[in-house]
């Protein structure tokens, strides 16, 4: 794959949420490409749990991706944004470059697809979380631990132990993990469940647990994208667990 390099740290620092997460060196796709134990969930099953969720990247019609090269990172970085506005913000920054190419656009691609993209040699793939959800995650983490903090590493996912999704056709039950806290709150309110049951984790850690044979704590997770919609095939009932 060909790439367009953004050789300026200032663009990294000016995009919501990027600079901190580069320092944290989040690894998402590469971790999923490692050998998966027989007893953990396969990559195919994990992909099914995130079907229909888009991410956004800056690319052109020839599929040349915009990459960032900075002094803080030894590899060039290919960004996939959870939030389209954040991707558009990044796009606005690179449009200021002298060697900007006119046919660049913000494209969407399924989150499940980038599991297969570990990045070419010398290129790291990174998910960029939505800045408003980082704020929500920090608040929830502080409430859980009783210790205020201003750092959250990863893409936040929000869950409630009182909420279960039942797939009628297969009899499967899932715990929904939302990319937006507000969508989970709306669902809980509709079911008469207190928002105090909300817990926060990271997408990266949850994926790691799903493929880890030593634990089954996240094997029933189903990821829910913006708007609170699940695109898994079948008839869904929402259940209030007590």
PDB file of C-alpha atoms in Angstrom:
ATOM      1  CA  UNK A   1       0.000   0.000   0.000  1.00  0.00           C
ATOM      2  CA  UNK A   2       1.194   3.531  -0.773  1.00  0.00           C
ATOM      3  CA  UNK A   3       1.127   6.225   1.868  1.00  0.00           C
ATOM      4  CA  UNK A   4       1.128   9.989   2.256  1.00  0.00           C
ATOM      5  CA  UNK A   5       3.285  11.098   5.170  1.00  0.00           C
ATOM      6  CA  UNK A   6       2.377  13.957   7.486  1.00  0.00           C
ATOM      7  CA  UNK A   7       5.792  14.888   8.876  1.00  0.00           C
ATOM      8  CA  UNK A   8       4.767  17.285  11.633  1.00  0.00           C
ATOM      9  CA  UNK A   9       4.239  16.665  15.325  1.00  0.00           C
ATOM     10  CA  UNK A  10       1.972  19.731  15.561  1.00  0.00           C
ATOM     11  CA  UNK A  11      -0.758  17.961  13.603  1.00  0.00           C
ATOM     12  CA  UNK A  12      -0.680  15.151  16.100  1.00  0.00           C
ATOM     13  CA  UNK A  13      -0.990  17.536  19.020  1.00  0.00           C
ATOM     14  CA  UNK A  14      -3.801  19.501  17.417  1.00  0.00           C
ATOM     15  CA  UNK A  15      -6.101  16.555  16.806  1.00  0.00           C
ATOM     16  CA  UNK A  16      -8.363  15.761  19.755  1.00  0.00           C
ATOM     17  CA  UNK A  17      -6.967  12.980  21.880  1.00  0.00           C
ATOM     18  CA  UNK A  18      -4.139  11.813  19.625  1.00  0.00           C
ATOM     19  CA  UNK A  19      -0.990  13.047  21.341  1.00  0.00           C
ATOM     20  CA  UNK A  20      -1.605  11.246  24.652  1.00  0.00           C
ATOM     21  CA  UNK A  21      -2.502   7.978  22.981  1.00  0.00           C
ATOM     22  CA  UNK A  22       0.610   7.957  20.837  1.00  0.00           C
ATOM     23  CA  UNK A  23       2.680   8.157  23.995  1.00  0.00           C
ATOM     24  CA  UNK A  24       0.616   5.328  25.484  1.00  0.00           C
ATOM     25  CA  UNK A  25       1.404   3.326  22.322  1.00  0.00           C
ATOM     26  CA  UNK A  26      -1.935   1.541  22.052  1.00  0.00           C
ATOM     27  CA  UNK A  27      -1.776  -1.661  20.057  1.00  0.00           C
ATOM     28  CA  UNK A  28      -5.093  -2.922  18.712  1.00  0.00           C
ATOM     29  CA  UNK A  29      -4.791  -4.677  15.379  1.00  0.00           C
ATOM     30  CA  UNK A  30      -1.352  -6.157  15.987  1.00  0.00           C
ATOM     31  CA  UNK A  31      -2.527  -7.874  19.173  1.00  0.00           C
ATOM     32  CA  UNK A  32      -5.366  -9.560  17.319  1.00  0.00           C
ATOM     33  CA  UNK A  33      -3.045 -10.960  14.683  1.00  0.00           C
ATOM     34  CA  UNK A  34      -1.097 -12.935  17.271  1.00  0.00           C
ATOM     35  CA  UNK A  35      -1.757 -16.644  17.559  1.00  0.00           C
ATOM     36  CA  UNK A  36      -5.092 -17.242  19.263  1.00  0.00           C
ATOM     37  CA  UNK A  37      -5.393 -20.098  21.749  1.00  0.00           C
ATOM     38  CA  UNK A  38      -7.838 -22.864  20.882  1.00  0.00           C
ATOM     39  CA  UNK A  39     -10.014 -22.031  23.895  1.00  0.00           C
ATOM     40  CA  UNK A  40     -10.221 -18.282  23.231  1.00  0.00           C
ATOM     41  CA  UNK A  41     -12.589 -16.666  20.755  1.00  0.00           C
ATOM     42  CA  UNK A  42     -11.399 -16.752  17.156  1.00  0.00           C
ATOM     43  CA  UNK A  43     -10.784 -13.555  15.184  1.00  0.00           C
ATOM     44  CA  UNK A  44     -13.890 -14.400  13.149  1.00  0.00           C
ATOM     45  CA  UNK A  45     -16.083 -14.580  16.251  1.00  0.00           C
ATOM     46  CA  UNK A  46     -14.634 -11.344  17.581  1.00  0.00           C
ATOM     47  CA  UNK A  47     -15.358  -9.636  14.253  1.00  0.00           C
ATOM     48  CA  UNK A  48     -18.980 -10.794  14.462  1.00  0.00           C
ATOM     49  CA  UNK A  49     -19.286  -9.033  17.815  1.00  0.00           C
ATOM     50  CA  UNK A  50     -18.430  -5.649  16.236  1.00  0.00           C
ATOM     51  CA  UNK A  51     -20.276  -5.954  12.917  1.00  0.00           C
ATOM     52  CA  UNK A  52     -21.728  -2.725  11.529  1.00  0.00           C
ATOM     53  CA  UNK A  53     -19.492  -0.387  13.551  1.00  0.00           C
ATOM     54  CA  UNK A  54     -17.594   2.065  11.299  1.00  0.00           C
ATOM     55  CA  UNK A  55     -14.264   3.786  11.816  1.00  0.00           C
ATOM     56  CA  UNK A  56     -12.891   6.611   9.688  1.00  0.00           C
ATOM     57  CA  UNK A  57      -9.598   7.272   7.937  1.00  0.00           C
ATOM     58  CA  UNK A  58      -8.094   9.881   5.633  1.00  0.00           C
ATOM     59  CA  UNK A  59      -7.310   8.281   2.294  1.00  0.00           C
ATOM     60  CA  UNK A  60      -7.778   8.800  -1.434  1.00  0.00           C
ATOM     61  CA  UNK A  61      -9.516   6.856  -4.152  1.00  0.00           C
ATOM     62  CA  UNK A  62      -6.335   4.848  -4.781  1.00  0.00           C
ATOM     63  CA  UNK A  63      -6.387   3.746  -1.112  1.00  0.00           C
ATOM     64  CA  UNK A  64      -3.247   5.656  -0.169  1.00  0.00           C
ATOM     65  CA  UNK A  65      -3.546   6.388   3.531  1.00  0.00           C
ATOM     66  CA  UNK A  66      -2.394   9.539   5.301  1.00  0.00           C
ATOM     67  CA  UNK A  67       0.218   8.658   7.923  1.00  0.00           C
ATOM     68  CA  UNK A  68       1.795  10.649  10.722  1.00  0.00           C
ATOM     69  CA  UNK A  69       5.520  10.628  11.464  1.00  0.00           C
ATOM     70  CA  UNK A  70       6.608  12.258  14.730  1.00  0.00           C
ATOM     71  CA  UNK A  71       9.632  12.479  16.986  1.00  0.00           C
ATOM     72  CA  UNK A  72       7.732  10.577  19.698  1.00  0.00           C
ATOM     73  CA  UNK A  73       7.069   7.437  17.665  1.00  0.00           C
ATOM     74  CA  UNK A  74       9.578   5.242  15.847  1.00  0.00           C
ATOM     75  CA  UNK A  75       6.988   4.031  13.323  1.00  0.00           C
ATOM     76  CA  UNK A  76       4.747   5.928  10.955  1.00  0.00           C
ATOM     77  CA  UNK A  77       1.184   5.801  12.256  1.00  0.00           C
ATOM     78  CA  UNK A  78      -1.987   5.082  10.286  1.00  0.00           C
ATOM     79  CA  UNK A  79      -5.001   6.458  12.163  1.00  0.00           C
ATOM     80  CA  UNK A  80      -8.508   5.061  12.297  1.00  0.00           C
ATOM     81  CA  UNK A  81     -10.879   7.414  14.089  1.00  0.00           C
ATOM     82  CA  UNK A  82     -13.853   6.273  16.155  1.00  0.00           C
ATOM     83  CA  UNK A  83     -15.431   9.687  15.569  1.00  0.00           C
ATOM     84  CA  UNK A  84     -16.021  11.074  12.067  1.00  0.00           C
ATOM     85  CA  UNK A  85     -15.685  14.703  13.295  1.00  0.00           C
ATOM     86  CA  UNK A  86     -12.220  13.847  14.664  1.00  0.00           C
ATOM     87  CA  UNK A  87     -11.272  12.353  11.289  1.00  0.00           C
ATOM     88  CA  UNK A  88     -12.517  15.505   9.559  1.00  0.00           C
ATOM     89  CA  UNK A  89     -10.471  17.609  11.982  1.00  0.00           C
ATOM     90  CA  UNK A  90      -7.345  15.625  11.105  1.00  0.00           C
ATOM     91  CA  UNK A  91      -8.210  16.030   7.418  1.00  0.00           C
ATOM     92  CA  UNK A  92      -8.464  19.808   7.842  1.00  0.00           C
ATOM     93  CA  UNK A  93      -4.966  19.852   9.331  1.00  0.00           C
ATOM     94  CA  UNK A  94      -3.297  17.921   6.532  1.00  0.00           C
ATOM     95  CA  UNK A  95      -5.038  20.075   3.904  1.00  0.00           C
ATOM     96  CA  UNK A  96      -2.720  22.867   5.046  1.00  0.00           C
ATOM     97  CA  UNK A  97       0.359  20.981   3.855  1.00  0.00           C
ATOM     98  CA  UNK A  98       2.106  22.156   0.697  1.00  0.00           C
ATOM     99  CA  UNK A  99       2.096  18.679  -0.850  1.00  0.00           C
ATOM    100  CA  UNK A 100      -1.584  18.035  -0.154  1.00  0.00           C
ATOM    101  CA  UNK A 101      -3.286  16.011  -2.910  1.00  0.00           C
ATOM    102  CA  UNK A 102      -6.696  17.244  -4.003  1.00  0.00           C
ATOM    103  CA  UNK A 103      -8.508  13.888  -4.102  1.00  0.00           C
ATOM    104  CA  UNK A 104      -8.072  13.061  -0.420  1.00  0.00           C
ATOM    105  CA  UNK A 105     -11.237  12.354   1.527  1.00  0.00           C
ATOM    106  CA  UNK A 106     -12.472  10.906   4.816  1.00  0.00           C
ATOM    107  CA  UNK A 107     -13.621   7.334   4.209  1.00  0.00           C
ATOM    108  CA  UNK A 108     -15.426   4.947   6.506  1.00  0.00           C
ATOM    109  CA  UNK A 109     -14.494   1.301   6.898  1.00  0.00           C
ATOM    110  CA  UNK A 110     -15.832  -1.424   9.225  1.00  0.00           C
ATOM    111  CA  UNK A 111     -14.068  -1.687  12.560  1.00  0.00           C
ATOM    112  CA  UNK A 112     -14.015  -5.454  12.049  1.00  0.00           C
ATOM    113  CA  UNK A 113     -11.932  -5.049   8.872  1.00  0.00           C
ATOM    114  CA  UNK A 114      -8.966  -3.403  10.533  1.00  0.00           C
ATOM    115  CA  UNK A 115      -8.402  -6.451  12.702  1.00  0.00           C
ATOM    116  CA  UNK A 116      -6.648  -7.872   9.637  1.00  0.00           C
ATOM    117  CA  UNK A 117      -4.536  -4.752   9.167  1.00  0.00           C
ATOM    118  CA  UNK A 118      -1.565  -5.099  11.464  1.00  0.00           C
ATOM    119  CA  UNK A 119       0.173  -2.406   9.451  1.00  0.00           C
ATOM    120  CA  UNK A 120       2.907  -2.825   6.882  1.00  0.00           C
ATOM    121  CA  UNK A 121       6.513  -2.994   8.023  1.00  0.00           C
ATOM    122  CA  UNK A 122       7.393   0.337   9.594  1.00  0.00           C
ATOM    123  CA  UNK A 123       3.731   1.359   9.871  1.00  0.00           C
ATOM    124  CA  UNK A 124       1.644   1.108  13.048  1.00  0.00           C
ATOM    125  CA  UNK A 125      -2.163   1.045  13.034  1.00  0.00           C
ATOM    126  CA  UNK A 126      -3.863   3.045  15.781  1.00  0.00           C
ATOM    127  CA  UNK A 127      -7.462   3.611  16.796  1.00  0.00           C
ATOM    128  CA  UNK A 128      -8.160   7.170  17.946  1.00  0.00           C
ATOM    129  CA  UNK A 129     -10.871   7.386  20.631  1.00  0.00           C
ATOM    130  CA  UNK A 130     -13.548  10.066  20.678  1.00  0.00           C
ATOM    131  CA  UNK A 131     -12.412  12.867  22.981  1.00  0.00           C
ATOM    132  CA  UNK A 132     -15.813  13.272  24.682  1.00  0.00           C
ATOM    133  CA  UNK A 133     -15.828   9.572  25.571  1.00  0.00           C
ATOM    134  CA  UNK A 134     -12.346   9.825  27.070  1.00  0.00           C
ATOM    135  CA  UNK A 135     -13.761  12.477  29.390  1.00  0.00           C
ATOM    136  CA  UNK A 136     -16.658  10.159  30.261  1.00  0.00           C
ATOM    137  CA  UNK A 137     -14.268   7.269  30.865  1.00  0.00           C
ATOM    138  CA  UNK A 138     -12.072   9.318  33.190  1.00  0.00           C
ATOM    139  CA  UNK A 139     -15.138  10.371  35.186  1.00  0.00           C
ATOM    140  CA  UNK A 140     -16.419   6.780  35.462  1.00  0.00           C
ATOM    141  CA  UNK A 141     -12.997   5.432  36.406  1.00  0.00           C
ATOM    142  CA  UNK A 142     -12.671   8.047  39.111  1.00  0.00           C
ATOM    143  CA  UNK A 143     -16.118   7.156  40.455  1.00  0.00           C
ATOM    144  CA  UNK A 144     -15.253   3.430  40.490  1.00  0.00           C
ATOM    145  CA  UNK A 145     -11.870   3.794  42.181  1.00  0.00           C
ATOM    146  CA  UNK A 146     -12.573   6.855  44.296  1.00  0.00           C
ATOM    147  CA  UNK A 147      -9.293   8.262  43.007  1.00  0.00           C
ATOM    148  CA  UNK A 148      -9.424  11.079  40.443  1.00  0.00           C
ATOM    149  CA  UNK A 149      -7.178  10.676  37.405  1.00  0.00           C
ATOM    150  CA  UNK A 150      -6.800  12.543  34.134  1.00  0.00           C
ATOM    151  CA  UNK A 151      -5.554   9.639  32.018  1.00  0.00           C
ATOM    152  CA  UNK A 152      -7.403   6.826  30.291  1.00  0.00           C
ATOM    153  CA  UNK A 153      -5.460   4.566  27.929  1.00  0.00           C
ATOM    154  CA  UNK A 154      -7.404   3.058  25.054  1.00  0.00           C
ATOM    155  CA  UNK A 155     -10.767   3.366  23.351  1.00  0.00           C
ATOM    156  CA  UNK A 156     -13.429   3.458  26.099  1.00  0.00           C
ATOM    157  CA  UNK A 157     -16.292   0.968  26.176  1.00  0.00           C
ATOM    158  CA  UNK A 158     -19.136   1.296  28.683  1.00  0.00           C
ATOM    159  CA  UNK A 159     -21.077  -1.617  30.181  1.00  0.00           C
ATOM    160  CA  UNK A 160     -23.641  -2.427  32.856  1.00  0.00           C
ATOM    161  CA  UNK A 161     -23.890  -5.753  34.677  1.00  0.00           C
ATOM    162  CA  UNK A 162     -27.669  -5.222  34.769  1.00  0.00           C
ATOM    163  CA  UNK A 163     -28.095  -5.204  31.001  1.00  0.00           C
ATOM    164  CA  UNK A 164     -28.153  -8.275  28.748  1.00  0.00           C
ATOM    165  CA  UNK A 165     -28.983  -8.737  25.080  1.00  0.00           C
ATOM    166  CA  UNK A 166     -30.737 -12.006  24.137  1.00  0.00           C
ATOM    167  CA  UNK A 167     -30.527 -13.309  20.550  1.00  0.00           C
ATOM    168  CA  UNK A 168     -33.708 -15.351  20.092  1.00  0.00           C
ATOM    169  CA  UNK A 169     -32.675 -17.519  17.113  1.00  0.00           C
ATOM    170  CA  UNK A 170     -29.522 -18.921  18.700  1.00  0.00           C
ATOM    171  CA  UNK A 171     -30.333 -18.553  22.388  1.00  0.00           C
ATOM    172  CA  UNK A 172     -27.117 -16.585  22.887  1.00  0.00           C
ATOM    173  CA  UNK A 173     -26.869 -13.914  25.548  1.00  0.00           C
ATOM    174  CA  UNK A 174     -24.480 -11.000  25.267  1.00  0.00           C
ATOM    175  CA  UNK A 175     -23.316  -8.178  27.486  1.00  0.00           C
ATOM    176  CA  UNK A 176     -23.398  -5.019  25.364  1.00  0.00           C
ATOM    177  CA  UNK A 177     -20.294  -2.807  25.414  1.00  0.00           C
ATOM    178  CA  UNK A 178     -21.072   0.683  24.145  1.00  0.00           C
ATOM    179  CA  UNK A 179     -18.623   3.035  22.447  1.00  0.00           C
ATOM    180  CA  UNK A 180     -20.677   5.981  23.730  1.00  0.00           C
ATOM    181  CA  UNK A 181     -21.727   6.315  27.360  1.00  0.00           C
ATOM    182  CA  UNK A 182     -24.768   8.382  26.355  1.00  0.00           C
ATOM    183  CA  UNK A 183     -26.191   5.502  24.298  1.00  0.00           C
ATOM    184  CA  UNK A 184     -25.875   3.139  27.254  1.00  0.00           C
ATOM    185  CA  UNK A 185     -27.489   5.684  29.561  1.00  0.00           C
ATOM    186  CA  UNK A 186     -30.422   6.016  27.175  1.00  0.00           C
ATOM    187  CA  UNK A 187     -30.929   2.240  27.116  1.00  0.00           C
ATOM    188  CA  UNK A 188     -30.697   1.969  30.908  1.00  0.00           C
ATOM    189  CA  UNK A 189     -33.174   4.815  31.378  1.00  0.00           C
ATOM    190  CA  UNK A 190     -35.643   3.147  29.008  1.00  0.00           C
ATOM    191  CA  UNK A 191     -35.424  -0.030  31.104  1.00  0.00           C
ATOM    192  CA  UNK A 192     -35.597   1.719  34.463  1.00  0.00           C
ATOM    193  CA  UNK A 193     -32.016   0.849  35.426  1.00  0.00           C
ATOM    194  CA  UNK A 194     -29.793   3.271  37.328  1.00  0.00           C
ATOM    195  CA  UNK A 195     -26.792   4.754  35.522  1.00  0.00           C
ATOM    196  CA  UNK A 196     -24.769   4.041  38.666  1.00  0.00           C
ATOM    197  CA  UNK A 197     -24.347   0.471  37.346  1.00  0.00           C
ATOM    198  CA  UNK A 198     -22.130   1.690  34.472  1.00  0.00           C
ATOM    199  CA  UNK A 199     -18.563   0.380  34.349  1.00  0.00           C
ATOM    200  CA  UNK A 200     -15.825   1.367  31.912  1.00  0.00           C
ATOM    201  CA  UNK A 201     -13.093  -0.667  30.247  1.00  0.00           C
ATOM    202  CA  UNK A 202     -11.090  -0.278  27.054  1.00  0.00           C
ATOM    203  CA  UNK A 203     -11.790  -1.827  23.686  1.00  0.00           C
ATOM    204  CA  UNK A 204      -8.213  -3.063  23.519  1.00  0.00           C
ATOM    205  CA  UNK A 205      -8.318  -4.779  26.915  1.00  0.00           C
ATOM    206  CA  UNK A 206     -11.728  -6.290  26.199  1.00  0.00           C
ATOM    207  CA  UNK A 207     -10.500  -7.728  22.889  1.00  0.00           C
ATOM    208  CA  UNK A 208      -7.474  -9.174  24.683  1.00  0.00           C
ATOM    209  CA  UNK A 209      -9.737 -10.854  27.244  1.00  0.00           C
ATOM    210  CA  UNK A 210     -11.993 -12.253  24.502  1.00  0.00           C
ATOM    211  CA  UNK A 211      -9.095 -14.089  22.889  1.00  0.00           C
ATOM    212  CA  UNK A 212      -7.410 -15.118  26.140  1.00  0.00           C
ATOM    213  CA  UNK A 213      -8.047 -18.770  27.013  1.00  0.00           C
ATOM    214  CA  UNK A 214      -7.233 -18.214  30.688  1.00  0.00           C
ATOM    215  CA  UNK A 215     -10.397 -16.195  31.275  1.00  0.00           C
ATOM    216  CA  UNK A 216     -13.937 -16.155  29.947  1.00  0.00           C
ATOM    217  CA  UNK A 217     -14.900 -12.831  31.542  1.00  0.00           C
ATOM    218  CA  UNK A 218     -15.366 -11.056  28.174  1.00  0.00           C
ATOM    219  CA  UNK A 219     -16.440 -13.941  25.940  1.00  0.00           C
ATOM    220  CA  UNK A 220     -20.050 -12.725  25.991  1.00  0.00           C
ATOM    221  CA  UNK A 221     -19.336  -9.115  24.958  1.00  0.00           C
ATOM    222  CA  UNK A 222     -21.130  -7.550  21.980  1.00  0.00           C
ATOM    223  CA  UNK A 223     -19.909  -4.120  20.878  1.00  0.00           C
ATOM    224  CA  UNK A 224     -22.488  -1.395  20.241  1.00  0.00           C
ATOM    225  CA  UNK A 225     -21.648   1.552  17.970  1.00  0.00           C
ATOM    226  CA  UNK A 226     -22.869   5.139  17.864  1.00  0.00           C
ATOM    227  CA  UNK A 227     -26.616   5.496  18.178  1.00  0.00           C
ATOM    228  CA  UNK A 228     -26.867   2.376  20.327  1.00  0.00           C
ATOM    229  CA  UNK A 229     -27.505   0.101  17.357  1.00  0.00           C
ATOM    230  CA  UNK A 230     -26.429  -3.526  17.032  1.00  0.00           C
ATOM    231  CA  UNK A 231     -26.247  -5.005  13.543  1.00  0.00           C
ATOM    232  CA  UNK A 232     -25.908  -8.620  14.602  1.00  0.00           C
ATOM    233  CA  UNK A 233     -28.339 -10.755  12.604  1.00  0.00           C
ATOM    234  CA  UNK A 234     -31.402 -12.004  14.459  1.00  0.00           C
ATOM    235  CA  UNK A 235     -34.229 -10.996  16.772  1.00  0.00           C
ATOM    236  CA  UNK A 236     -33.005  -9.154  19.857  1.00  0.00           C
ATOM    237  CA  UNK A 237     -34.595  -8.853  23.285  1.00  0.00           C
ATOM    238  CA  UNK A 238     -33.113  -6.587  25.935  1.00  0.00           C
ATOM    239  CA  UNK A 239     -33.146  -8.025  29.445  1.00  0.00           C
ATOM    240  CA  UNK A 240     -32.778  -6.333  32.819  1.00  0.00           C
ATOM    241  CA  UNK A 241     -30.571  -8.555  34.975  1.00  0.00           C
ATOM    242  CA  UNK A 242     -30.844  -8.155  38.745  1.00  0.00           C
TER     243      UNK A 242
END
